[in-house]
């Protein structure tokens, strides 16, 4: 047996080496789909072997007492997802790394501000003219922020903020610009690079809908039939909103997030109603727990087979994402092989054995860094009628911020807001396309932020390598010049002016926005490498998507709900009047059909 295992490892290593060579010489995206898939599998195996690093568990903290309820349901704090290591992935766990730990020490303080983040914001990121992502809709932009609020968050501290110097032409009202620092690990290891902890669980568990603290989670419960409380606008009641108002997620809340929160609270309650009809013996707690499992798995499925193929629409990646969820056989044929051992390649990751690939599970700082996608957000929104496409209102982004969500919901029926988002384009993930309103974001507490400058500084502050070093650690060829980095000679000159002709100083986020993208891609191939690794890992490491994705845990009806639904069916269940707009649209995150064909589609 040992010899067989050694032989399998050697074969995997050889395949990974060959895939890396083919990718560097030809590029996976230039290959026919079957060969491209084989190369991506080899690259994923190489990334698993070489780009998963454990930062350890901070001292202190203990799991809750053993309780059999934890075996069949997700916990608020993420404990007991892994039964052998109950604290793995729970609230307060450190972010892991995809870069070797020796490469994650932040640069000296003076280099962390070089080039000046505010200068980069003004000269490289400012949206002079809106550049649309024509293959996506604004619902796709709202979706990724909705999911990010489930996946990760860092706290910040007010003490010793970063002081960013400003030049004389900068209209910023405070001099110098003050940017809060990321909160350090409360129990750091003095001998290693700085570590940071998450304020959410690392698991894909729907915490943005169900609450990240026990207090909020309990306040959301109706106490009857497992359902969640919703007010007349389809939003969490005001008392729940007040409980959550101090969180960073609440401060970033806007109409786009509110739409998706409302949609999946409705979906939870619909699941509860269905399960209660099938299992009248279930208690309120059992219905809640089962519905959360089902709703969360459905959100993960939507992200895998709907959102991701929309934003990386290359034929190879579309096939790969469907294979990740349903395997090569697909969902229909899966039923014929239910009694056979579950092979993830043939039948998809859900239901396969849990696998950590020898590294404790966590999301990583590099994963956080590549998901900085603020350019997706437009500055201006046109709200239209879902019945005839007529314009109902026009708003700038600040008019849709947290303090105006209820006003917008009162003025415009939710189905019209959803239709308007489905009908409109988000921004492209490129330079010179950062939302102007987010470069001068006025928070409810009166503070003013430049999110573009903050995005640049956060990546540096947390020890994520700069662009070329990031490519090296992923075994990609570094760029040797600004002309090689971008296919736009004007942008190449702008980059050279900012970075002093030193391509090694280019920030990761700037490089990701500047590099040419593969066919059908909304984000860069460099960022995609982290996605290749972590998209599968988030599913493979979670027992509720793997070993416990089974009828005994979800109920047969719960698994059928996940199997038979998608973003389209969720939208149409709660807003059937959107059927005309979705008619002929293959992906709900692609632009929808105007409901009055006589009107312009601009």
Coordinates of C-alpha atoms in Angstrom, one line a residue:
X1 CA 0.0 0.0 0.0
X2 CA 2.8 2.4 0.9
X3 CA 4.4 1.7 -2.5
X4 CA 1.2 2.5 -4.3
X5 CA 0.8 5.7 -2.4
X6 CA 4.4 6.7 -3.2
X7 CA 3.8 5.9 -6.8
X8 CA 0.6 8.0 -6.8
X9 CA 2.4 10.9 -5.3
X10 CA 5.2 10.7 -7.8
X11 CA 2.7 10.6 -10.7
X12 CA 0.8 13.7 -9.3
X13 CA 4.1 15.5 -8.8
X14 CA 5.2 14.7 -12.4
X15 CA 1.8 15.8 -13.7
X16 CA 2.0 19.1 -11.8
X17 CA 5.5 19.8 -13.1
X18 CA 4.3 19.1 -16.7
X19 CA 1.2 21.3 -16.2
X20 CA 3.4 24.1 -15.0
X21 CA 5.7 23.9 -17.9
X22 CA 2.9 23.8 -20.4
X23 CA 1.2 26.7 -18.8
X24 CA 4.4 28.8 -18.8
X25 CA 5.2 28.0 -22.4
X26 CA 1.7 28.0 -24.0
X27 CA -0.9 29.2 -21.4
X28 CA -3.8 27.1 -20.2
X29 CA -6.3 29.5 -21.7
X30 CA -4.9 28.9 -25.3
X31 CA -5.5 25.1 -25.1
X32 CA -8.6 23.2 -26.2
X33 CA -11.0 22.7 -23.3
X34 CA -10.0 19.1 -22.5
X35 CA -6.3 19.9 -22.4
X36 CA -6.9 23.2 -20.5
X37 CA -8.8 21.3 -17.8
X38 CA -6.0 18.8 -17.5
X39 CA -3.5 21.7 -17.1
X40 CA -5.7 23.4 -14.5
X41 CA -5.9 20.2 -12.5
X42 CA -2.1 19.9 -12.6
X43 CA -1.7 23.5 -11.5
X44 CA -4.2 23.1 -8.7
X45 CA -2.2 20.1 -7.4
X46 CA 1.0 22.1 -7.6
X47 CA -0.6 25.0 -5.7
X48 CA -1.9 22.6 -3.0
X49 CA 1.6 21.2 -2.5
X50 CA 3.5 24.5 -2.5
X51 CA 1.1 27.3 -1.6
X52 CA -0.7 26.4 1.5
X53 CA 0.9 27.6 4.7
X54 CA -0.4 27.3 8.3
X55 CA 0.2 30.4 10.5
X56 CA -0.8 28.4 13.6
X57 CA -3.5 29.0 16.1
X58 CA -3.1 31.9 18.5
X59 CA -2.7 30.8 22.2
X60 CA -5.8 30.7 24.3
X61 CA -9.4 30.0 23.5
X62 CA -11.2 26.8 24.1
X63 CA -14.0 25.1 22.2
X64 CA -17.5 25.0 23.7
X65 CA -18.4 21.8 25.6
X66 CA -19.1 18.8 23.5
X67 CA -22.7 18.7 22.3
X68 CA -24.2 16.4 19.8
X69 CA -26.1 19.3 18.2
X70 CA -22.8 20.5 16.8
X71 CA -22.5 17.3 14.7
X72 CA -25.7 18.1 12.7
X73 CA -25.7 21.9 12.4
X74 CA -23.5 24.9 11.8
X75 CA -22.5 26.9 14.8
X76 CA -22.6 30.7 15.0
X77 CA -18.9 30.9 15.8
X78 CA -17.7 28.2 13.4
X79 CA -16.5 25.7 16.0
X80 CA -16.9 22.0 15.5
X81 CA -17.0 22.1 11.7
X82 CA -13.9 19.9 12.0
X83 CA -14.8 17.5 14.8
X84 CA -11.2 16.5 15.5
X85 CA -10.0 20.1 15.8
X86 CA -13.1 22.1 17.0
X87 CA -11.5 25.5 16.8
X88 CA -10.3 25.2 13.2
X89 CA -11.8 28.0 11.1
X90 CA -13.7 29.5 14.0
X91 CA -14.1 33.2 14.8
X92 CA -10.7 34.6 15.9
X93 CA -8.7 32.2 13.9
X94 CA -5.6 33.5 12.1
X95 CA -5.6 34.0 8.3
X96 CA -3.3 31.5 6.6
X97 CA -1.0 32.1 3.7
X98 CA -0.5 31.2 0.1
X99 CA 3.0 32.8 0.1
X100 CA 5.9 31.2 2.0
X101 CA 5.9 32.6 5.5
X102 CA 9.4 34.1 5.0
X103 CA 8.0 36.3 2.3
X104 CA 5.1 37.7 4.4
X105 CA 7.1 40.1 6.6
X106 CA 5.8 43.6 5.8
X107 CA 8.3 46.1 4.3
X108 CA 9.8 48.7 6.6
X109 CA 7.3 51.5 7.5
X110 CA 8.9 54.1 5.1
X111 CA 8.6 51.6 2.2
X112 CA 5.0 50.8 3.1
X113 CA 4.0 54.3 2.0
X114 CA 6.1 54.2 -1.2
X115 CA 4.8 55.0 -3.7
X116 CA 2.2 57.1 -1.9
X117 CA -1.1 55.2 -1.8
X118 CA -3.1 58.4 -2.2
X119 CA -1.0 59.4 -5.3
X120 CA -1.7 55.9 -6.7
X121 CA -5.4 56.4 -6.0
X122 CA -5.5 59.8 -7.8
X123 CA -3.3 59.0 -10.8
X124 CA -3.9 55.3 -11.5
X125 CA -7.3 54.5 -10.1
X126 CA -9.6 57.5 -10.4
X127 CA -12.5 56.9 -12.7
X128 CA -12.3 59.6 -15.4
X129 CA -15.0 57.8 -17.4
X130 CA -17.0 54.8 -16.5
X131 CA -15.6 51.6 -18.1
X132 CA -18.4 49.0 -18.1
X133 CA -18.0 45.2 -17.8
X134 CA -20.3 44.4 -20.6
X135 CA -20.7 40.7 -19.9
X136 CA -21.9 41.2 -16.3
X137 CA -24.7 43.0 -14.5
X138 CA -24.8 45.0 -11.3
X139 CA -26.3 42.1 -9.4
X140 CA -23.0 40.3 -9.9
X141 CA -21.2 43.3 -8.3
X142 CA -23.5 43.2 -5.3
X143 CA -23.2 39.4 -5.1
X144 CA -19.4 39.3 -4.5
X145 CA -19.6 41.9 -1.8
X146 CA -22.5 39.8 -0.2
X147 CA -20.3 36.7 -0.3
X148 CA -17.1 38.5 1.0
X149 CA -19.1 39.6 4.0
X150 CA -19.6 35.9 4.8
X151 CA -15.9 35.0 4.2
X152 CA -13.7 37.4 6.0
X153 CA -13.2 40.7 7.8
X154 CA -10.3 42.3 9.7
X155 CA -10.7 44.7 12.6
X156 CA -8.9 48.1 12.6
X157 CA -7.5 50.1 15.5
X158 CA -7.6 53.9 16.1
X159 CA -4.2 54.1 17.8
X160 CA -1.1 55.1 15.7
X161 CA -2.8 55.4 12.3
X162 CA -0.9 55.5 9.1
X163 CA -0.1 59.1 8.1
X164 CA -0.1 59.5 4.4
X165 CA 1.5 62.7 3.2
X166 CA -0.4 64.8 0.6
X167 CA 0.9 67.1 -2.2
X168 CA -0.3 70.7 -2.5
X169 CA -2.8 70.0 -5.2
X170 CA -4.7 67.3 -3.2
X171 CA -8.1 68.6 -2.0
X172 CA -8.3 66.1 0.9
X173 CA -9.7 67.9 3.9
X174 CA -7.2 66.5 6.4
X175 CA -3.4 66.8 6.2
X176 CA -1.9 64.3 6.4
X177 CA -4.5 61.6 5.5
X178 CA -5.0 59.3 8.4
X179 CA -5.7 55.6 7.7
X180 CA -6.4 53.2 10.6
X181 CA -4.1 50.2 11.0
X182 CA -5.3 46.6 10.8
X183 CA -5.8 45.3 14.3
X184 CA -2.8 43.0 15.1
X185 CA -3.1 39.4 16.3
X186 CA -3.9 39.7 20.1
X187 CA -1.5 36.8 20.7
X188 CA 1.3 37.1 18.1
X189 CA 4.3 34.8 17.7
X190 CA 7.3 37.0 18.3
X191 CA 9.6 35.0 16.1
X192 CA 7.4 34.9 13.0
X193 CA 5.9 37.4 10.6
X194 CA 2.8 39.4 11.8
X195 CA -0.4 37.5 11.8
X196 CA -4.0 38.7 11.7
X197 CA -7.3 37.1 12.8
X198 CA -10.7 37.0 11.2
X199 CA -13.8 38.6 12.8
X200 CA -15.9 36.1 10.9
X201 CA -15.6 32.3 10.6
X202 CA -13.4 31.0 7.8
X203 CA -16.2 28.7 6.7
X204 CA -18.6 29.3 3.9
X205 CA -21.6 29.3 6.3
X206 CA -23.9 32.1 5.4
X207 CA -22.9 34.2 8.4
X208 CA -23.8 37.4 6.5
X209 CA -27.4 36.3 6.5
X210 CA -27.6 34.5 9.9
X211 CA -25.5 36.8 12.0
X212 CA -21.9 36.7 13.1
X213 CA -22.6 36.8 16.9
X214 CA -25.0 34.7 19.0
X215 CA -26.9 37.9 20.0
X216 CA -27.6 38.9 16.4
X217 CA -28.4 35.3 15.4
X218 CA -30.9 34.9 18.2
X219 CA -32.5 38.3 17.5
X220 CA -33.1 37.3 13.9
X221 CA -35.1 34.2 14.9
X222 CA -38.9 34.3 14.9
X223 CA -39.1 31.4 17.3
X224 CA -41.6 29.6 15.1
X225 CA -41.1 27.1 12.3
X226 CA -37.4 27.8 12.1
X227 CA -38.0 31.1 10.3
X228 CA -36.2 34.4 10.3
X229 CA -37.8 37.7 11.2
X230 CA -38.4 40.2 8.4
X231 CA -40.2 43.5 8.5
X232 CA -42.7 44.8 5.9
X233 CA -39.9 45.8 3.6
X234 CA -38.3 42.4 3.6
X235 CA -35.4 43.5 5.8
X236 CA -34.2 42.5 9.3
X237 CA -36.3 44.4 11.9
X238 CA -35.0 47.7 13.3
X239 CA -34.0 46.1 16.6
X240 CA -31.8 43.6 14.8
X241 CA -30.3 46.3 12.6
X242 CA -29.4 48.3 15.8
X243 CA -27.6 45.2 17.3
X244 CA -25.5 44.8 14.1
X245 CA -24.9 48.5 13.5
X246 CA -21.5 48.6 15.1
X247 CA -20.0 46.0 12.8
X248 CA -17.8 46.8 9.8
X249 CA -20.2 44.9 7.6
X250 CA -23.1 47.1 8.7
X251 CA -21.1 50.3 8.0
X252 CA -20.6 49.0 4.4
X253 CA -24.2 48.1 3.9
X254 CA -26.0 49.5 0.9
X255 CA -29.0 48.8 -1.3
X256 CA -27.2 46.1 -3.4
X257 CA -26.4 44.1 -0.2
X258 CA -29.9 44.7 1.2
X259 CA -31.4 43.2 -2.0
X260 CA -29.5 39.9 -1.5
X261 CA -30.0 39.8 2.3
X262 CA -33.7 40.1 1.7
X263 CA -33.7 37.5 -1.1
X264 CA -31.9 34.8 1.0
X265 CA -33.8 35.5 4.2
X266 CA -37.0 34.9 2.1
X267 CA -35.3 31.7 0.7
X268 CA -34.5 30.5 4.2
X269 CA -38.2 30.9 5.2
X270 CA -39.3 29.1 2.0
X271 CA -37.0 26.2 2.8
X272 CA -38.4 26.1 6.4
X273 CA -42.0 25.9 5.1
X274 CA -41.1 23.1 2.7
X275 CA -39.3 21.1 5.3
X276 CA -42.0 21.6 7.9
X277 CA -44.6 20.2 5.4
X278 CA -42.4 17.1 4.9
X279 CA -41.4 16.7 8.5
X280 CA -44.1 18.0 10.9
X281 CA -42.2 16.3 13.8
X282 CA -39.3 18.8 13.5
X283 CA -38.8 21.5 16.1
X284 CA -38.2 25.1 15.5
X285 CA -34.5 24.6 16.1
X286 CA -34.3 21.6 13.8
X287 CA -36.0 23.4 11.0
X288 CA -33.7 26.4 11.4
X289 CA -30.6 24.3 11.4
X290 CA -31.6 22.3 8.4
X291 CA -32.7 25.4 6.4
X292 CA -29.5 27.1 7.2
X293 CA -27.5 24.2 5.9
X294 CA -29.6 24.0 2.7
X295 CA -29.6 27.8 2.1
X296 CA -25.9 28.1 2.6
X297 CA -25.2 25.2 0.3
X298 CA -27.4 26.8 -2.3
X299 CA -25.5 30.0 -2.0
X300 CA -22.2 28.1 -2.5
X301 CA -23.7 26.4 -5.5
X302 CA -24.8 29.7 -7.0
X303 CA -21.4 31.2 -6.5
X304 CA -19.8 28.1 -8.1
X305 CA -22.0 27.5 -11.1
X306 CA -23.6 31.0 -11.7
X307 CA -21.5 33.9 -10.5
X308 CA -18.0 32.4 -11.2
X309 CA -18.8 31.3 -14.8
X310 CA -20.2 34.8 -15.4
X311 CA -17.1 36.7 -14.3
X312 CA -14.6 34.2 -15.8
X313 CA -16.5 33.1 -18.9
X314 CA -13.7 31.2 -20.7
X315 CA -15.1 27.8 -21.9
X316 CA -12.5 25.9 -19.9
X317 CA -13.3 27.7 -16.6
X318 CA -17.0 27.4 -17.1
X319 CA -16.6 23.6 -17.5
X320 CA -14.3 23.5 -14.6
X321 CA -16.7 25.2 -12.2
X322 CA -19.6 23.0 -13.1
X323 CA -17.3 20.0 -12.7
X324 CA -16.3 21.3 -9.2
X325 CA -19.9 21.2 -8.1
X326 CA -21.4 18.3 -10.1
X327 CA -18.4 16.4 -11.5
X328 CA -17.9 15.3 -15.1
X329 CA -21.1 13.3 -14.9
X330 CA -23.3 16.3 -14.0
X331 CA -26.2 16.4 -11.6
X332 CA -28.5 14.3 -13.6
X333 CA -26.2 11.3 -14.0
X334 CA -25.0 11.6 -10.4
X335 CA -28.2 9.9 -9.3
X336 CA -27.3 6.8 -11.1
X337 CA -24.0 6.4 -9.2
X338 CA -25.2 7.3 -5.7
X339 CA -24.3 3.9 -4.3
X340 CA -20.7 4.0 -5.7
X341 CA -17.8 5.5 -3.8
X342 CA -17.9 9.3 -4.3
X343 CA -15.2 10.4 -6.7
X344 CA -14.9 14.2 -6.7
X345 CA -13.8 14.4 -10.3
X346 CA -16.7 12.3 -11.6
X347 CA -19.4 13.5 -9.2
X348 CA -18.2 16.8 -7.8
X349 CA -16.9 17.9 -4.5
X350 CA -20.2 18.0 -2.5
X351 CA -20.5 14.6 -0.9
X352 CA -16.9 13.6 -1.4
X353 CA -14.5 12.9 1.6
X354 CA -13.3 15.9 3.5
X355 CA -9.7 16.8 2.6
X356 CA -7.4 19.4 4.2
X357 CA -4.4 18.5 2.0
X358 CA -2.2 18.3 5.2
X359 CA -2.7 21.9 6.1
X360 CA -5.3 23.2 8.7
X361 CA -8.1 25.0 6.9
X362 CA -8.3 28.8 6.8
X363 CA -8.8 31.5 4.3
X364 CA -5.6 33.4 3.4
X365 CA -4.4 37.0 3.3
X366 CA -3.6 36.5 -0.4
X367 CA -7.2 35.3 -1.0
X368 CA -8.4 38.5 0.7
X369 CA -6.0 40.6 -1.5
X370 CA -7.2 39.3 -4.9
X371 CA -10.8 39.8 -4.0
X372 CA -10.4 43.6 -3.9
X373 CA -13.0 44.4 -6.6
X374 CA -14.3 47.9 -5.8
X375 CA -14.2 49.0 -9.5
X376 CA -17.3 46.7 -10.1
X377 CA -19.4 49.3 -8.3
X378 CA -20.9 52.1 -10.5
X379 CA -21.2 55.7 -9.3
X380 CA -24.6 56.1 -10.8
X381 CA -27.7 53.9 -10.8
X382 CA -30.9 54.1 -12.9
X383 CA -33.9 52.4 -11.3
X384 CA -36.4 51.1 -13.8
X385 CA -39.8 49.5 -13.8
X386 CA -39.7 45.7 -14.3
X387 CA -43.0 45.9 -16.2
X388 CA -42.1 48.3 -18.9
X389 CA -38.4 49.3 -18.4
X390 CA -39.4 53.0 -17.8
X391 CA -37.1 55.1 -15.6
X392 CA -38.4 55.5 -12.1
X393 CA -35.4 57.3 -10.4
X394 CA -31.7 58.0 -10.8
X395 CA -29.3 57.9 -7.9
X396 CA -25.7 58.5 -7.2
X397 CA -24.0 55.8 -5.1
X398 CA -24.2 57.7 -1.8
X399 CA -28.0 57.8 -2.1
X400 CA -28.0 54.0 -1.8
X401 CA -25.8 53.9 1.3
X402 CA -26.8 52.3 4.6
X403 CA -28.7 55.3 6.0
X404 CA -30.9 55.4 2.9
X405 CA -31.6 51.7 2.3
X406 CA -35.1 51.9 3.8
X407 CA -36.0 55.0 2.0
X408 CA -35.0 53.5 -1.4
X409 CA -37.0 50.3 -0.5
X410 CA -40.0 52.4 0.4
X411 CA -39.8 54.4 -2.9
X412 CA -39.2 51.5 -5.3
X413 CA -40.6 47.9 -5.1
X414 CA -37.9 45.4 -4.6
X415 CA -38.6 43.6 -7.8
X416 CA -37.9 46.8 -9.7
X417 CA -34.6 47.3 -7.9
X418 CA -33.5 43.7 -8.7
X419 CA -34.6 44.2 -12.3
X420 CA -32.6 47.5 -12.5
X421 CA -29.5 45.8 -11.2
X422 CA -29.9 42.8 -13.6
X423 CA -30.3 45.3 -16.5
X424 CA -27.3 47.5 -15.8
X425 CA -23.5 46.9 -16.2
X426 CA -21.0 47.1 -13.4
X427 CA -17.5 48.6 -13.8
X428 CA -14.6 46.6 -15.3
X429 CA -11.8 45.6 -13.0
X430 CA -9.2 47.8 -14.5
X431 CA -7.1 50.9 -13.8
X432 CA -8.8 54.3 -14.0
X433 CA -12.2 52.8 -13.0
X434 CA -12.4 53.1 -9.2
X435 CA -15.8 54.6 -8.1
X436 CA -15.3 58.3 -7.4
X437 CA -17.7 58.2 -4.5
X438 CA -15.6 55.5 -2.8
X439 CA -12.5 57.7 -3.1
X440 CA -14.3 60.1 -0.8
X441 CA -16.6 57.9 1.2
X442 CA -18.5 59.7 3.9
X443 CA -19.4 57.3 6.7
X444 CA -22.4 57.6 8.9
X445 CA -20.0 58.6 11.8
X446 CA -18.7 61.6 9.8
X447 CA -15.4 60.1 8.9
X448 CA -14.1 60.3 5.3
X449 CA -12.2 57.5 3.6
X450 CA -10.4 57.0 0.3
X451 CA -11.0 53.2 -0.2
X452 CA -8.7 53.1 -3.2
X453 CA -5.7 54.3 -1.1
X454 CA -6.8 52.0 1.7
X455 CA -6.9 49.0 -0.6
X456 CA -3.4 49.6 -1.8
X457 CA -2.1 50.1 1.8
X458 CA -3.9 47.1 3.2
X459 CA -2.2 44.7 0.9
X460 CA 1.2 46.1 1.8
X461 CA 0.5 46.3 5.5
X462 CA -0.5 42.6 5.7
X463 CA 2.7 41.4 4.1
X464 CA 1.3 40.2 0.8
X465 CA 4.1 40.2 -1.8
X466 CA 4.0 42.9 -4.5
X467 CA 3.0 42.0 -8.0
X468 CA 6.2 40.4 -9.5
X469 CA 7.1 38.6 -6.3
X470 CA 3.5 37.3 -6.1
X471 CA 3.8 35.9 -9.6
X472 CA 7.1 34.2 -8.7
X473 CA 5.6 32.5 -5.7
X474 CA 2.9 31.1 -8.0
X475 CA 5.5 29.9 -10.5
X476 CA 4.5 32.5 -13.0
X477 CA 7.1 34.4 -15.1
X478 CA 7.6 37.9 -13.6
X479 CA 7.2 40.8 -16.0
X480 CA 10.5 42.5 -17.0
X481 CA 9.0 45.9 -18.0
X482 CA 5.9 48.0 -17.7
X483 CA 5.3 47.4 -21.4
X484 CA 5.2 43.7 -20.7
X485 CA 2.8 44.2 -17.8
X486 CA 0.1 46.1 -19.8
X487 CA -0.8 46.2 -23.5
X488 CA -1.7 49.9 -23.2
X489 CA 1.4 52.1 -23.9
X490 CA -0.2 55.1 -22.2
X491 CA -0.8 53.1 -19.0
X492 CA 2.8 51.7 -19.2
X493 CA 4.1 55.3 -19.1
X494 CA 1.8 56.2 -16.2
X495 CA 3.0 53.1 -14.2
X496 CA 6.7 54.0 -14.9
X497 CA 6.1 57.5 -13.7
X498 CA 4.6 56.4 -10.4
X499 CA 6.9 53.5 -9.7
X500 CA 10.2 55.2 -10.8
X501 CA 10.9 52.8 -13.6
X502 CA 11.2 49.9 -11.1
X503 CA 8.7 47.3 -12.1
X504 CA 9.5 45.3 -9.0
X505 CA 7.7 48.0 -6.9
X506 CA 4.4 47.6 -8.7
X507 CA 1.6 46.9 -6.1
X508 CA -0.3 43.6 -6.4
X509 CA -3.7 45.3 -6.9
X510 CA -2.3 47.6 -9.5
X511 CA -0.6 44.8 -11.4
X512 CA -3.8 42.7 -11.3
X513 CA -5.9 45.6 -12.8
X514 CA -3.2 46.4 -15.4
X515 CA -2.4 43.0 -16.9
X516 CA -4.3 41.7 -20.0
X517 CA -7.0 39.2 -19.2
X518 CA -7.7 35.8 -20.7
X519 CA -10.7 35.5 -23.1
X520 CA -14.0 36.0 -21.2
X521 CA -12.2 36.9 -17.9
X522 CA -13.4 39.8 -15.7
X523 CA -10.3 39.6 -13.5
X524 CA -6.6 38.7 -14.1
X525 CA -5.0 35.4 -14.7
X526 CA -2.6 36.0 -11.8
X527 CA -5.5 36.4 -9.4
X528 CA -7.1 33.4 -10.9
X529 CA -4.3 31.2 -9.6
X530 CA -5.3 31.9 -6.0
X531 CA -8.9 31.2 -7.0
X532 CA -7.9 27.8 -8.6
X533 CA -6.5 26.8 -5.2
X534 CA -9.0 28.3 -2.8
X535 CA -12.3 27.8 -4.6
X536 CA -12.0 24.1 -4.3
X537 CA -10.4 24.2 -0.8
X538 CA -13.4 26.1 0.7
X539 CA -15.6 23.2 -0.4
X540 CA -13.2 20.3 0.2
X541 CA -12.4 21.3 3.8
X542 CA -15.9 21.8 5.1
X543 CA -17.6 18.6 6.3
X544 CA -21.0 20.1 5.5
X545 CA -20.1 20.2 1.8
X546 CA -18.3 16.9 1.9
X547 CA -18.7 13.9 4.3
X548 CA -21.8 15.4 5.9
X549 CA -23.5 16.5 2.6
X550 CA -25.9 13.6 2.9
X551 CA -29.6 13.0 3.6
X552 CA -29.1 12.1 7.3
X553 CA -27.8 15.7 7.9
X554 CA -29.7 17.8 5.3
X555 CA -32.8 15.6 4.9
X556 CA -33.5 14.1 1.5
X557 CA -35.8 17.1 0.7
X558 CA -33.0 19.5 1.7
X559 CA -30.5 17.9 -0.7
X560 CA -33.1 17.9 -3.4
X561 CA -33.7 21.6 -2.8
X562 CA -30.0 22.3 -3.4
X563 CA -29.9 20.0 -6.4
X564 CA -32.9 21.5 -8.1
X565 CA -32.3 25.2 -7.6
X566 CA -30.1 28.0 -8.8
X567 CA -30.0 31.8 -8.8
X568 CA -32.7 31.9 -11.5
X569 CA -35.1 29.7 -9.5
X570 CA -34.5 31.7 -6.3
X571 CA -35.3 35.0 -8.1
X572 CA -38.4 33.6 -9.8
X573 CA -39.7 31.9 -6.6
X574 CA -39.9 35.2 -4.8
X575 CA -40.4 37.6 -7.7
X576 CA -42.1 35.7 -10.5
X577 CA -42.7 39.0 -12.4
X578 CA -39.0 38.9 -13.4
X579 CA -39.6 36.0 -15.7
X580 CA -39.8 38.1 -18.9
X581 CA -36.5 39.9 -18.1
X582 CA -34.8 36.5 -17.5
X583 CA -36.2 34.9 -20.6
X584 CA -33.4 33.9 -22.9
X585 CA -30.7 34.9 -20.4
X586 CA -28.4 31.9 -19.8
X587 CA -26.9 33.3 -16.6
X588 CA -28.7 35.6 -14.1
X589 CA -25.4 37.5 -13.5
X590 CA -25.2 38.4 -17.2
X591 CA -27.2 41.4 -18.5
X592 CA -31.0 40.8 -18.5
X593 CA -33.4 41.4 -21.4
X594 CA -35.1 44.8 -21.3
X595 CA -38.8 44.2 -20.7
X596 CA -39.9 46.7 -23.3
X597 CA -38.1 45.8 -26.5
X598 CA -38.8 49.2 -28.0
X599 CA -36.5 50.9 -25.6
X600 CA -32.7 51.3 -26.0
X601 CA -30.6 48.7 -24.2
X602 CA -28.0 51.4 -23.2

